[in-house]
Coordinates of C-alpha atoms and ligand atoms in Angstrom, one line a residue:
M8 CA 211.1 78.0 36.8
P9 CA 211.7 76.5 33.3
V10 CA 213.5 78.7 30.8
I11 CA 211.1 79.4 28.0
T12 CA 212.7 80.3 24.7
C13 CA 210.1 79.5 22.1
I14 CA 206.4 78.6 21.6
D15 CA 207.4 74.9 21.6
D16 CA 208.5 75.2 25.2
L17 CA 205.1 76.5 26.2
K18 CA 203.5 73.7 24.2
R19 CA 205.4 71.1 26.2
L20 CA 204.2 72.6 29.5
H21 CA 200.7 73.0 28.2
K22 CA 200.6 69.3 27.4
R23 CA 202.0 68.4 30.9
R24 CA 199.6 70.7 32.8
T25 CA 196.2 70.4 31.0
P26 CA 193.8 67.5 30.8
K27 CA 194.4 65.4 27.7
M28 CA 190.9 66.1 26.4
F29 CA 191.5 69.9 26.2
Y30 CA 195.1 69.7 25.1
D31 CA 194.1 67.4 22.3
Y32 CA 191.2 69.7 21.4
C33 CA 193.7 72.4 20.8
E34 CA 196.5 70.4 19.2
S35 CA 194.5 68.7 16.4
G36 CA 193.2 69.2 12.9
S37 CA 190.4 67.5 11.1
W38 CA 190.6 64.0 9.6
T39 CA 194.1 63.2 8.4
E40 CA 195.4 66.6 9.7
Q41 CA 197.2 67.3 6.4
T42 CA 196.1 70.9 6.3
F43 CA 196.9 71.3 10.0
R44 CA 200.5 70.1 9.4
E45 CA 201.0 72.0 6.1
N46 CA 199.9 75.3 7.7
C47 CA 203.2 75.2 9.6
S48 CA 205.4 73.3 7.2
D49 CA 204.6 75.7 4.3
F50 CA 205.8 78.6 6.4
Q51 CA 209.1 76.7 6.7
D52 CA 209.4 76.6 2.8
I53 CA 209.7 80.4 2.7
R54 CA 213.0 81.9 3.6
L55 CA 213.9 85.3 5.0
R56 CA 216.3 87.5 3.1
Q57 CA 219.4 88.6 5.0
R58 CA 220.7 92.1 4.5
V59 CA 223.7 93.6 6.1
A60 CA 225.3 97.0 7.0
V61 CA 221.9 98.7 7.3
D62 CA 221.3 100.9 10.3
M63 CA 218.9 99.0 12.5
E64 CA 218.5 101.4 15.4
G65 CA 215.1 102.8 16.3
R66 CA 212.9 99.9 15.2
S67 CA 209.1 99.9 15.4
L68 CA 206.5 97.2 15.2
K69 CA 203.6 99.5 15.6
T70 CA 200.9 99.5 12.9
E71 CA 197.1 99.4 12.5
M72 CA 194.6 96.7 12.1
I73 CA 191.2 98.0 10.8
G74 CA 192.3 101.5 11.8
Q75 CA 193.0 100.5 15.4
E76 CA 196.5 101.0 16.6
V77 CA 198.3 97.8 17.6
A78 CA 201.7 97.3 19.2
M79 CA 202.5 94.7 16.5
P80 CA 200.5 93.1 13.7
V81 CA 199.4 90.2 15.8
A82 CA 195.9 89.6 17.3
L83 CA 194.7 86.7 19.5
A84 CA 192.4 84.6 17.4
P85 CA 189.0 83.5 18.6
V86 CA 189.4 80.1 20.3
G87 CA 186.4 78.2 21.7
L88 CA 186.6 76.6 25.2
T89 CA 189.7 78.7 26.2
G90 CA 188.3 78.7 29.7
M91 CA 188.8 75.0 29.8
Q92 CA 192.6 75.2 29.0
R93 CA 192.9 77.1 32.2
A94 CA 190.3 78.5 34.6
D95 CA 188.9 81.9 33.5
G96 CA 191.1 81.5 30.4
E97 CA 189.4 84.1 28.2
I98 CA 189.7 86.8 30.9
K99 CA 193.4 85.9 31.4
A100 CA 194.1 85.9 27.6
A101 CA 192.3 89.2 27.1
R102 CA 194.2 90.9 29.9
A103 CA 197.5 89.7 28.5
A104 CA 196.6 91.0 25.1
E105 CA 195.6 94.3 26.5
A106 CA 198.9 94.6 28.4
A107 CA 200.8 93.8 25.2
G108 CA 198.7 96.3 23.1
V109 CA 197.3 93.8 20.7
P110 CA 193.6 92.9 20.0
F111 CA 191.9 90.0 21.7
T112 CA 189.0 88.2 19.9
L113 CA 186.4 86.5 22.0
S114 CA 184.8 83.4 20.5
T115 CA 181.1 82.8 20.6
M116 CA 182.0 79.4 22.1
S117 CA 183.9 80.9 25.0
V118 CA 183.6 79.8 28.6
C119 CA 183.8 83.4 30.0
S120 CA 180.9 85.5 28.7
I121 CA 181.2 88.7 26.7
E122 CA 180.1 90.6 29.8
D123 CA 182.6 88.8 32.0
V124 CA 185.5 89.7 29.7
A125 CA 184.3 93.3 29.4
E126 CA 184.2 93.6 33.2
H127 CA 187.7 92.4 33.6
T128 CA 189.4 94.4 30.9
T129 CA 189.6 98.2 30.2
K130 CA 189.9 98.4 26.4
P131 CA 187.4 97.2 23.8
F132 CA 188.0 93.7 22.4
W133 CA 186.7 92.0 19.3
F134 CA 183.8 89.6 19.2
Q135 CA 183.7 86.5 16.9
L136 CA 180.3 85.5 15.7
Y137 CA 179.1 82.1 14.7
T138 CA 175.8 82.4 12.9
M139 CA 173.0 80.6 14.6
K140 CA 169.6 79.5 13.3
D141 CA 167.9 81.1 16.2
Q142 CA 167.5 84.7 14.9
D143 CA 166.4 86.0 18.2
F144 CA 169.5 84.6 20.0
L145 CA 171.7 85.9 17.2
R146 CA 170.2 89.4 17.5
R147 CA 170.6 89.4 21.2
L148 CA 174.2 88.1 21.0
I149 CA 175.1 91.0 18.6
Q150 CA 173.5 93.5 20.9
R151 CA 175.4 92.1 23.9
A152 CA 178.7 92.6 22.0
K153 CA 177.6 96.1 21.2
D154 CA 176.7 96.8 24.8
A155 CA 180.1 95.4 25.9
R156 CA 181.7 98.0 23.5
C157 CA 183.3 95.4 21.3
S158 CA 185.2 97.3 18.6
A159 CA 184.9 94.8 15.7
L160 CA 182.7 91.9 14.8
V161 CA 184.6 88.9 13.3
I162 CA 182.2 86.7 11.4
T163 CA 183.5 83.2 10.9
L164 CA 182.4 81.8 7.6
D165 CA 184.1 78.4 7.5
L166 CA 182.1 76.6 10.2
Q167 CA 178.5 76.0 9.3
I168 CA 179.2 72.4 10.0
L169 CA 182.0 71.0 12.2
G170 CA 185.0 69.2 10.7
Q171 CA 185.6 65.9 12.4
R172 CA 188.6 65.7 14.8
H173 CA 189.1 62.1 15.7
K174 CA 190.7 62.9 19.1
D175 CA 187.7 64.9 20.3
L176 CA 185.4 61.9 19.6
K177 CA 187.7 59.4 21.2
N178 CA 188.2 61.6 24.2
G179 CA 184.5 62.4 24.6
L180 CA 185.2 66.1 24.6
S181 CA 182.7 68.0 26.8
T182 CA 182.4 71.1 28.9
P183 CA 182.7 70.6 31.8
P184 CA 184.4 67.1 31.3
K185 CA 182.3 64.1 32.1
L186 CA 184.0 62.1 34.8
S187 CA 184.8 58.7 33.2
P188 CA 187.5 56.5 34.8
A189 CA 190.0 57.6 32.1
V190 CA 189.2 61.3 32.7
I191 CA 189.6 60.9 36.5
A192 CA 192.9 59.1 36.1
D193 CA 194.1 61.9 33.8
L194 CA 192.9 64.7 36.1
A195 CA 194.7 63.1 39.0
T196 CA 198.0 64.1 37.3
K197 CA 196.7 67.6 36.5
W198 CA 195.8 68.7 40.0
G199 CA 196.9 72.4 39.5
W200 CA 194.3 72.7 36.7
G201 CA 191.7 71.0 38.8
I202 CA 192.2 73.2 41.9
E203 CA 191.9 76.4 39.8
M204 CA 188.8 75.0 38.0
L205 CA 187.1 74.2 41.3
R206 CA 187.7 77.8 42.4
T207 CA 185.9 79.4 39.4
K208 CA 182.2 79.3 38.6
R209 CA 183.0 79.7 34.9
R210 CA 182.8 76.1 33.5
Q211 CA 180.1 76.3 30.7
F212 CA 179.6 78.1 27.5
G213 CA 179.1 81.6 29.0
N214 CA 177.6 83.2 26.0
I215 CA 175.0 80.6 25.6
V216 CA 174.0 79.0 28.9
G217 CA 171.3 81.1 30.4
H218 CA 170.7 82.9 27.2
V219 CA 168.8 80.3 25.2
A220 CA 165.7 78.4 25.8
D221 CA 165.1 74.8 24.6
I222 CA 168.7 73.7 24.9
E223 CA 169.0 71.1 27.5
D224 CA 172.6 69.9 27.2
T225 CA 175.1 72.5 26.0
S226 CA 178.1 70.5 27.3
S227 CA 178.6 68.8 24.0
L228 CA 180.1 71.1 21.4
G229 CA 179.4 68.7 18.6
E230 CA 175.7 68.4 19.5
W231 CA 175.2 72.1 20.0
T232 CA 176.9 72.9 16.7
A233 CA 174.9 70.4 14.8
Q234 CA 171.7 71.7 16.3
Q235 CA 172.2 75.4 16.2
F236 CA 174.7 76.6 13.6
D237 CA 173.1 78.0 10.5
Q238 CA 173.9 75.8 7.6
K239 CA 172.0 78.2 5.3
L240 CA 174.5 81.0 5.9
D241 CA 175.1 82.8 2.6
W242 CA 176.4 86.2 1.4
A243 CA 173.0 87.8 1.8
K244 CA 172.9 86.7 5.5
V245 CA 176.4 88.1 5.9
A246 CA 175.2 91.4 4.6
T247 CA 172.3 91.4 7.0
I248 CA 174.5 90.7 10.0
K249 CA 176.9 93.4 8.9
E250 CA 173.9 95.8 8.9
M251 CA 172.7 94.6 12.3
W252 CA 176.2 95.2 13.7
G253 CA 176.8 98.6 12.2
G254 CA 180.5 98.7 13.0
P255 CA 183.7 97.3 11.6
V256 CA 183.3 93.8 10.2
I257 CA 186.1 91.2 9.6
L258 CA 185.2 88.1 7.6
K259 CA 187.2 85.1 8.8
G260 CA 187.8 81.8 6.9
I261 CA 188.5 83.1 3.4
L262 CA 190.8 80.8 1.4
D263 CA 189.8 81.4 -2.2
P264 CA 190.2 84.5 -4.4
E265 CA 186.5 84.2 -5.5
D266 CA 185.3 84.4 -1.9
A267 CA 187.7 87.3 -1.2
R268 CA 185.9 89.2 -4.0
M269 CA 182.6 88.4 -2.5
A270 CA 183.8 89.7 0.9
L271 CA 184.8 92.9 -0.8
K272 CA 181.4 93.2 -2.5
V273 CA 179.6 92.7 0.8
G274 CA 181.6 95.7 2.2
A275 CA 183.7 93.9 4.8
D276 CA 186.4 96.1 6.4
A277 CA 188.9 93.2 6.4
I278 CA 189.2 89.5 5.6
V279 CA 191.1 86.8 7.4
V280 CA 192.8 84.3 5.1
S281 CA 192.3 81.3 7.3
N282 CA 191.5 77.6 7.2
H283 CA 190.5 77.6 10.8
G284 CA 193.9 76.2 11.8
G285 CA 193.3 73.1 9.7
R286 CA 190.3 72.1 11.8
Q287 CA 187.7 72.3 9.0
Q288 CA 188.4 71.3 5.4
D289 CA 191.2 68.8 5.6
G290 CA 193.1 68.8 2.3
A291 CA 192.6 72.6 1.8
I292 CA 195.8 74.5 1.1
S293 CA 197.6 76.3 3.8
S294 CA 196.7 79.9 4.6
I295 CA 200.2 81.2 3.7
R296 CA 200.0 79.5 0.3
A297 CA 196.6 81.0 -0.3
L298 CA 197.7 84.5 0.6
E299 CA 199.3 85.8 -2.6
P300 CA 196.5 84.8 -5.0
I301 CA 194.1 86.6 -2.6
M302 CA 196.3 89.6 -2.4
Q303 CA 196.4 89.7 -6.2
A304 CA 192.6 89.5 -6.3
V305 CA 191.6 92.1 -3.7
G306 CA 194.8 93.3 -1.9
G307 CA 194.5 96.9 -3.1
D308 CA 190.9 97.1 -2.1
I309 CA 190.4 95.5 1.3
E310 CA 192.6 94.9 4.3
V311 CA 193.9 91.4 4.4
H312 CA 194.8 89.5 7.6
L313 CA 196.1 85.9 8.0
D314 CA 196.0 83.1 10.5
S315 CA 196.7 79.4 10.7
G316 CA 200.2 78.0 11.3
I317 CA 201.9 80.9 13.0
R318 CA 204.2 79.7 15.7
S319 CA 206.9 82.4 15.7
G320 CA 207.7 86.0 14.9
Q321 CA 209.5 84.9 11.8
D322 CA 206.1 83.4 10.6
V323 CA 204.4 86.8 11.2
L324 CA 207.2 88.5 9.2
K325 CA 206.6 86.1 6.3
A326 CA 202.9 86.8 6.3
I327 CA 203.4 90.6 6.4
A328 CA 206.0 90.4 3.7
L329 CA 203.5 88.6 1.4
G330 CA 200.9 91.3 2.0
A331 CA 199.0 90.7 5.2
K332 CA 198.3 93.8 7.2
G333 CA 197.9 91.8 10.4
T334 CA 198.0 88.2 11.7
Y335 CA 196.3 86.2 14.4
I336 CA 197.7 83.5 16.6
G337 CA 195.5 80.6 17.9
R338 CA 197.4 77.7 19.4
A339 CA 200.6 79.7 20.0
Y340 CA 198.8 81.7 22.8
V341 CA 196.7 78.8 24.0
H342 CA 199.9 76.9 24.7
G343 CA 201.0 79.9 26.8
L344 CA 197.7 79.9 28.6
G345 CA 197.8 76.2 29.3
A346 CA 201.4 76.4 30.4
Q347 CA 201.3 79.4 32.7
G348 CA 198.0 81.1 32.6
E349 CA 197.9 84.9 32.0
Q350 CA 201.7 85.1 32.4
G351 CA 202.1 82.3 29.7
V352 CA 200.0 84.3 27.2
A353 CA 202.1 87.4 28.0
T354 CA 205.2 85.2 27.4
A355 CA 203.9 83.9 24.1
L356 CA 203.3 87.4 22.9
E357 CA 206.6 88.6 24.1
L358 CA 208.4 85.7 22.3
I359 CA 206.7 86.5 19.1
R360 CA 207.3 90.2 19.5
T361 CA 211.1 89.7 20.0
E362 CA 211.4 87.2 17.2
L363 CA 209.5 89.5 14.8
D364 CA 211.7 92.5 15.8
I365 CA 215.0 90.7 15.4
A366 CA 214.0 88.9 12.2
M367 CA 212.8 92.1 10.7
A368 CA 216.0 93.9 11.6
F369 CA 218.0 91.1 9.8
T370 CA 216.0 91.8 6.7
G371 CA 217.2 95.4 6.8
K372 CA 213.9 97.0 7.8
R373 CA 213.3 99.2 10.8
N374 CA 209.6 99.6 10.6
V375 CA 207.1 96.8 10.2
T376 CA 205.0 99.0 7.9
E377 CA 208.0 98.9 5.5
V378 CA 208.2 95.1 5.4
D379 CA 207.4 93.9 1.8
R380 CA 207.9 91.1 -0.6
S381 CA 211.6 92.0 -0.8
C382 CA 212.1 90.6 2.7
V383 CA 211.4 87.0 1.7
L384 CA 212.5 84.4 -0.7
V385 CA 209.6 82.3 -2.0
P386 CA 210.2 79.1 -3.9
E387 CA 209.0 79.2 -7.5
G388 CA 205.4 78.0 -7.9
F389 CA 204.7 78.3 -4.1
S390 CA 201.3 79.8 -4.7
G391 CA 200.6 78.6 -8.1
L392 CA 201.1 74.8 -8.1
W393 CA 197.3 74.1 -8.0
A394 CA 194.7 75.4 -10.3
Ligands
FMN24 C1 191.2 75.0 20.1 C2 190.7 75.9 19.0 C3 189.4 76.4 19.1 C4 189.0 77.3 18.1 N1 187.8 77.9 18.2 C5 187.4 78.8 17.3 C6 186.2 79.5 17.5 O1 185.5 79.3 18.4 N2 185.9 80.4 16.5 C7 186.6 80.7 15.4 O2 186.3 81.5 14.6 N3 187.8 80.0 15.2 C8 188.2 79.1 16.2 N4 189.4 78.5 16.0 C9 190.3 78.9 14.9 C10 191.2 80.0 15.3 O3 190.5 81.2 15.4 C11 192.3 80.3 14.3 O4 191.7 80.4 13.0 C12 193.3 79.2 14.3 O5 193.6 78.8 15.6 C13 194.6 79.7 13.6 O6 195.5 78.6 13.5 P1 196.7 78.4 14.6 O7 196.1 77.8 15.7 O8 197.6 77.5 13.8 O9 197.3 79.8 14.9 C14 189.9 77.6 17.0 C15 191.2 77.1 17.0 C16 191.6 76.3 18.0 C17 193.0 75.7 17.9

């Protein structure tokens, strides 16, 4: 067994064990990938403060996200097609999250359905909603999430249209994969993936296939998105969906203080400062750079979470220090899943937990709820270079 010491180790195994089409789908950003890269490199620009001779015994990472207790301020982000990174991927990730005591968020574009994930887990998970034109389908989808006892609705606001990822077009991304000679040659080297995939019946968009009429080919994410996602989504519609749901609502994809104020106005329970992991607006600022101005605009009035670019517990610590109450990881757990299935997701979470715990101790804090701006050193102008 390889010795896994960091998320990068899982990433290398993920690449080796997963068909190129799906690895690339995970490990890419839109257009030039500038925002995708800067999400990570901007975290590196922030330094952690080192304090000494402080009693560090009895540390705790426990906190709350939207009033729900979490073992650490890290949730699994909604990731489409997780069940193509590894057979039954959403179920495996949800189970690992449950065991680690952190929230799992199921994507609308998952392979395993809401009902399937509910059946294979014991605690409520969160459901991420993409808003569709088909109001009847939208209503039924929300009802299905309620019936499955999902404990929060995460409404994604930054994907009415799909940002272009060159690799997905070049690879002919589809679910299940179409068997071209190049795909067959690649699959021949990923036989472990293939055997597991042959053993499962979950190989399509589980929340969609069988639940919508008039859709003939749901295998192409791009086509489905272009056809069905609601380009007319606006704040009034967000308010309507919030009403339909009737429970805790998290608005994901906020990068601008003005939008954060709108989210507050619409009565969201939390916002996620996010640029979708650099997969949508290429050239947008990194989430960690966007965080402080948003905290200044709404921080005292609404719970603020952050994702995009987190690859370690040190990154989580930096986001918490700058004001986020919680964070989400996307690729960091998908690398674990692609590398080693459910155990790999557990490993990814454990790595991040240990890194967060140790890094927090070195800043002189014993409780994650006490982590504040004093734990980090931020270069001058970090959040204020652009106007
Ligand atoms: C492969 C992949 C698929 C994604 N699918 C979705 C999705 O279906 N819904 C959604 O709201 N966000 C989706 N996201 C964005 C994530 O929820 C999250 O914002 C992003 O991964 C955070 O960046 P990180 O990967 O650097 O942690 C996806 C991200 C990746 C990498």
